[in-house]
Short mmCIF file of C-alpha atoms and ligand atoms in Angstrom, two decimals:
data_model
loop_
_atom_site.label_atom_id
_atom_site.label_comp_id
_atom_site.label_asym_id
_atom_site.label_seq_id
_atom_site.Cartn_x
_atom_site.Cartn_y
_atom_site.Cartn_z
CA UNK A 1 77.25 112.28 127.61
CA UNK A 2 77.62 110.90 124.07
CA UNK A 3 75.61 108.41 121.91
CA UNK A 4 73.42 111.42 120.64
CA UNK A 5 69.79 110.83 119.80
CA UNK A 6 70.70 107.93 117.39
CA UNK A 7 72.16 106.01 120.15
CA UNK A 8 69.00 103.71 120.45
CA UNK A 9 68.53 102.74 116.98
CA UNK A 10 70.36 99.37 116.05
CA UNK A 11 70.79 98.59 119.80
CA UNK A 12 70.00 94.74 119.37
CA UNK A 13 72.64 94.50 116.36
CA UNK A 14 75.30 96.42 118.69
CA UNK A 15 74.37 94.08 121.66
CA UNK A 16 74.83 91.00 119.56
CA UNK A 17 78.15 92.34 117.92
CA UNK A 18 79.67 93.08 121.42
CA UNK A 19 78.76 89.83 122.84
CA UNK A 20 80.57 88.09 119.90
CA UNK A 21 83.57 90.00 120.75
CA UNK A 22 83.75 87.87 124.04
CA UNK A 23 85.38 85.10 122.17
CA UNK A 24 88.55 87.57 121.52
CA UNK A 25 88.96 87.79 125.26
CA UNK A 26 88.12 91.62 125.58
CA UNK A 27 88.02 92.91 129.04
CA UNK A 28 84.35 93.94 130.16
CA UNK A 29 85.77 97.66 130.49
CA UNK A 30 86.10 97.94 126.79
CA UNK A 31 83.17 95.89 125.86
CA UNK A 32 81.07 98.23 127.95
CA UNK A 33 82.61 101.26 126.08
CA UNK A 34 81.84 99.89 122.83
CA UNK A 35 78.25 99.09 123.75
CA UNK A 36 77.98 103.08 124.31
CA UNK A 37 79.41 103.76 120.86
CA UNK A 38 76.94 103.82 117.89
CA UNK A 39 79.47 102.49 114.91
CA UNK A 40 76.42 103.19 112.52
CA UNK A 41 77.00 107.17 113.04
CA UNK A 42 80.50 106.39 112.06
CA UNK A 43 80.23 104.65 108.53
CA UNK A 44 79.06 106.23 105.31
CA UNK A 45 75.13 106.37 105.04
CA UNK A 46 75.03 103.48 102.63
CA UNK A 47 76.81 101.05 105.01
CA UNK A 48 74.73 101.66 108.01
CA UNK A 49 72.98 98.35 107.84
CA UNK A 50 76.79 96.82 107.80
CA UNK A 51 77.73 98.57 110.81
CA UNK A 52 77.47 95.87 113.12
CA UNK A 53 78.92 93.20 111.18
CA UNK A 54 82.89 92.63 112.95
CA UNK A 55 84.62 93.60 109.53
CA UNK A 56 86.59 96.86 108.24
CA UNK A 57 84.39 98.76 106.22
CA UNK A 58 85.04 101.50 103.30
CA UNK A 59 84.95 105.16 104.19
CA UNK A 60 86.36 106.70 100.97
CA UNK A 61 89.52 107.53 99.84
CA UNK A 62 90.96 103.75 99.56
CA UNK A 63 90.60 103.67 103.77
CA UNK A 64 88.44 101.73 106.12
CA UNK A 65 87.21 102.03 109.69
CA UNK A 66 88.99 99.04 111.43
CA UNK A 67 87.08 95.67 112.50
CA UNK A 68 85.40 96.11 115.87
CA UNK A 69 87.58 93.25 117.06
CA UNK A 70 90.66 95.01 116.14
CA UNK A 71 89.51 98.12 117.99
CA UNK A 72 88.63 96.21 120.89
CA UNK A 73 92.08 94.28 121.20
CA UNK A 74 94.08 97.59 120.48
CA UNK A 75 92.12 99.52 123.30
CA UNK A 76 92.95 96.20 125.68
CA UNK A 77 96.51 96.46 124.81
CA UNK A 78 96.42 100.06 125.69
CA UNK A 79 94.91 99.57 128.98
CA UNK A 80 93.30 102.82 128.78
CA UNK A 81 92.30 104.72 131.99
CA UNK A 82 90.37 107.67 133.23
CA UNK A 83 92.00 111.01 132.92
CA UNK A 84 94.54 110.27 130.49
CA UNK A 85 95.80 112.07 127.50
CA UNK A 86 95.87 109.92 124.22
CA UNK A 87 97.36 110.56 120.83
CA UNK A 88 96.06 108.32 117.96
CA UNK A 89 97.44 108.57 114.37
CA UNK A 90 94.65 107.71 111.86
CA UNK A 91 91.78 109.19 112.72
CA UNK A 92 89.54 107.87 109.65
CA UNK A 93 85.85 107.66 110.52
CA UNK A 94 86.65 108.93 114.13
CA UNK A 95 85.16 105.32 115.68
CA UNK A 96 88.45 104.17 117.48
CA UNK A 97 88.87 107.83 118.95
CA UNK A 98 85.18 107.66 120.08
CA UNK A 99 85.72 104.36 122.02
CA UNK A 100 88.99 105.58 123.50
CA UNK A 101 87.26 108.71 124.57
CA UNK A 102 84.89 106.51 126.66
CA UNK A 103 87.84 104.63 128.44
CA UNK A 104 89.48 107.99 129.31
CA UNK A 105 86.26 109.80 130.34
CA UNK A 106 85.53 113.21 130.57
CA UNK A 107 88.72 113.97 132.50
CA UNK A 108 90.81 112.47 129.86
CA UNK A 109 91.32 113.62 126.11
CA UNK A 110 92.10 112.16 122.78
CA UNK A 111 94.01 113.88 119.95
CA UNK A 112 93.54 112.02 116.59
CA UNK A 113 95.64 113.28 113.61
CA UNK A 114 94.21 112.39 110.11
CA UNK A 115 96.28 113.27 106.85
CA UNK A 116 93.24 113.10 104.42
CA UNK A 117 91.28 116.40 104.83
CA UNK A 118 87.64 114.83 103.77
CA UNK A 119 88.41 112.13 106.32
CA UNK A 120 89.66 114.60 109.02
CA UNK A 121 86.26 116.33 108.53
CA UNK A 122 84.26 112.99 108.23
CA UNK A 123 85.66 112.24 111.64
CA UNK A 124 85.04 115.57 113.06
CA UNK A 125 81.11 115.41 111.88
CA UNK A 126 80.68 111.92 113.04
CA UNK A 127 82.03 112.72 116.54
CA UNK A 128 79.73 115.68 116.91
CA UNK A 129 76.87 113.93 115.94
CA UNK A 130 77.49 110.97 118.65
CA UNK A 131 77.66 113.86 121.05
CA UNK A 132 81.59 113.25 121.87
CA UNK A 133 83.20 116.52 122.90
CA UNK A 134 86.43 115.37 124.45
CA UNK A 135 88.28 114.22 121.10
CA UNK A 136 90.16 116.93 118.95
CA UNK A 137 90.71 115.97 115.08
CA UNK A 138 93.97 117.44 113.64
CA UNK A 139 94.71 117.25 110.22
CA UNK A 140 98.49 116.60 109.47
CA UNK A 141 100.99 114.03 109.07
CA UNK A 142 100.65 111.85 112.51
CA UNK A 143 104.33 110.14 111.94
CA UNK A 144 105.37 113.40 113.44
CA UNK A 145 103.36 113.06 116.34
CA UNK A 146 101.80 116.33 118.28
CA UNK A 147 104.35 117.87 120.03
CA UNK A 148 101.94 120.62 121.20
CA UNK A 149 100.22 118.50 123.65
CA UNK A 150 103.15 116.01 124.45
CA UNK A 151 103.84 113.89 126.44
CA UNK A 152 100.98 111.28 126.01
CA UNK A 153 100.18 108.71 128.40
CA UNK A 154 98.91 106.18 125.30
CA UNK A 155 99.74 106.36 121.73
CA UNK A 156 97.42 104.28 119.44
CA UNK A 157 98.63 103.95 115.69
CA UNK A 158 96.09 102.59 113.23
CA UNK A 159 97.97 102.78 110.01
CA UNK A 160 100.74 100.28 109.28
CA UNK A 161 104.19 101.99 109.67
CA UNK A 162 107.89 100.76 108.18
CA UNK A 163 109.16 101.04 111.53
CA UNK A 164 108.47 102.73 114.89
CA UNK A 165 108.39 106.49 114.30
CA UNK A 166 111.17 108.12 116.81
CA UNK A 167 108.75 111.11 117.42
CA UNK A 168 106.14 108.95 118.68
CA UNK A 169 108.75 107.38 120.96
CA UNK A 170 109.85 110.80 122.21
CA UNK A 171 106.52 111.87 122.92
CA UNK A 172 105.14 109.09 124.63
CA UNK A 173 105.48 109.55 128.66
CA UNK A 174 107.84 107.14 130.84
CA UNK A 175 105.61 104.54 131.80
CA UNK A 176 103.27 104.96 128.94
CA UNK A 177 102.12 102.59 126.16
CA UNK A 178 101.89 102.48 122.31
CA UNK A 179 100.17 100.18 120.05
CA UNK A 180 101.26 100.12 116.70
CA UNK A 181 101.00 98.10 113.31
CA UNK A 182 104.60 97.60 111.39
CA UNK A 183 105.03 96.05 108.09
CA UNK A 184 104.17 96.46 104.42
CA UNK A 185 102.87 93.35 102.94
CA UNK A 186 103.39 91.40 106.10
CA UNK A 187 102.38 93.32 109.05
CA UNK A 188 102.61 92.75 112.87
CA UNK A 189 101.00 94.66 115.75
CA UNK A 190 103.50 95.65 118.44
CA UNK A 191 102.85 96.83 122.22
CA UNK A 192 105.53 99.18 123.26
CA UNK A 193 106.29 100.17 126.94
CA UNK A 194 108.35 103.24 127.57
CA UNK A 195 109.97 102.47 130.96
CA UNK A 196 110.93 105.25 133.71
CA UNK A 197 114.66 105.43 132.33
CA UNK A 198 113.27 106.14 128.89
CA UNK A 199 114.23 102.91 127.39
CA UNK A 200 111.48 100.94 125.57
CA UNK A 201 110.30 97.18 125.43
CA UNK A 202 108.36 96.08 122.45
CA UNK A 203 106.15 92.97 122.21
CA UNK A 204 104.85 91.27 119.32
CA UNK A 205 101.01 90.87 119.69
CA UNK A 206 100.67 88.89 116.12
CA UNK A 207 99.73 89.58 112.42
CA UNK A 208 97.29 92.20 111.39
CA UNK A 209 96.01 94.02 108.15
CA UNK A 210 96.13 97.96 108.15
CA UNK A 211 96.40 100.62 105.45
CA UNK A 212 99.81 102.01 105.13
CA UNK A 213 101.06 105.13 107.04
CA UNK A 214 102.00 107.59 104.55
CA UNK A 215 104.31 110.48 105.92
CA UNK A 216 107.94 111.46 106.98
CA UNK A 217 108.36 108.79 109.43
CA UNK A 218 105.79 106.20 107.22
CA UNK A 219 105.90 105.32 103.63
CA UNK A 220 106.25 107.27 100.46
CA UNK A 221 102.98 108.44 98.85
N1 SAM B 1 91.23 104.59 113.42
C1 SAM B 1 90.14 105.08 112.27
C2 SAM B 1 88.60 104.67 112.56
O1 SAM B 1 88.27 104.38 113.69
O2 SAM B 1 88.10 104.72 111.33
C3 SAM B 1 90.76 103.74 111.23
C4 SAM B 1 91.90 104.21 110.39
S1 SAM B 1 92.50 103.55 108.96
C5 SAM B 1 92.46 102.17 109.17
C6 SAM B 1 93.73 104.40 109.02
C7 SAM B 1 93.88 105.96 108.70
O3 SAM B 1 95.25 106.30 108.92
C8 SAM B 1 93.20 106.26 107.32
O4 SAM B 1 92.34 107.38 107.40
C9 SAM B 1 94.64 107.11 106.61
O5 SAM B 1 94.31 108.35 105.93
C10 SAM B 1 95.18 107.42 108.06
N2 SAM B 1 96.60 107.87 107.93
C11 SAM B 1 97.87 107.34 106.91
N3 SAM B 1 99.15 107.65 107.38
C12 SAM B 1 98.82 108.71 108.24
C13 SAM B 1 99.46 109.87 108.88
N4 SAM B 1 100.92 109.77 108.39
N5 SAM B 1 98.80 110.57 109.53
C14 SAM B 1 97.78 110.76 109.81
N6 SAM B 1 96.58 109.86 109.35
C15 SAM B 1 97.40 109.12 108.34
#
């Protein structure tokens, strides 16, 4: 499943991009998931010729599709496994959700929340065109999480929050992992682990640049 009829287009460009990601020390499992996902189907049509450059690209509404190396790093930190239930905050183009959907396989499921309706539609259409059906896009404020499907094995936050939203911590399964960028003008990426006793450890990965998370547990509009 996945890839759709356009998956062979840009194959060489995609292979070169994935090869270049090796210098970030990305695992072979994540690289092979990214080899499968046609990023050109997740960018606006007038950006397709830039889809395999390792850089964020505008997707409209002042938002971006994250750079491939950032997607790869977050997926590696999440240590995604077959059959897991994943929550993403910030669907954007749907690309990161598509990569995660390959890593959890057809027995897993990705729920991805987007607050901008036009982007929720964009992500939904892109995922459909690419042929992925184990991703559900939800239009809402993702800082509240998605209690209907909690707990989640993994949570991937792709917009920078002022602090870790408590609903996301509450909705993470014991033993689960979350990656989240936090900060305003100076942002850092954190890997959060929820231990069996419900307490969390929070490890700093390094400096990053994301658009802000807007919402009840995010920044104000
Ligand atoms: N993961 C996306 C992709 O693969 O294209 C890139 C995400 S973009 C860097 C961040 C996204 O988070 C934007 O689309 C933005 O509208 C969304 N966002 C910001 N605050 C949000 C919130 N509270 N709930 C849901 N989405 C939010």
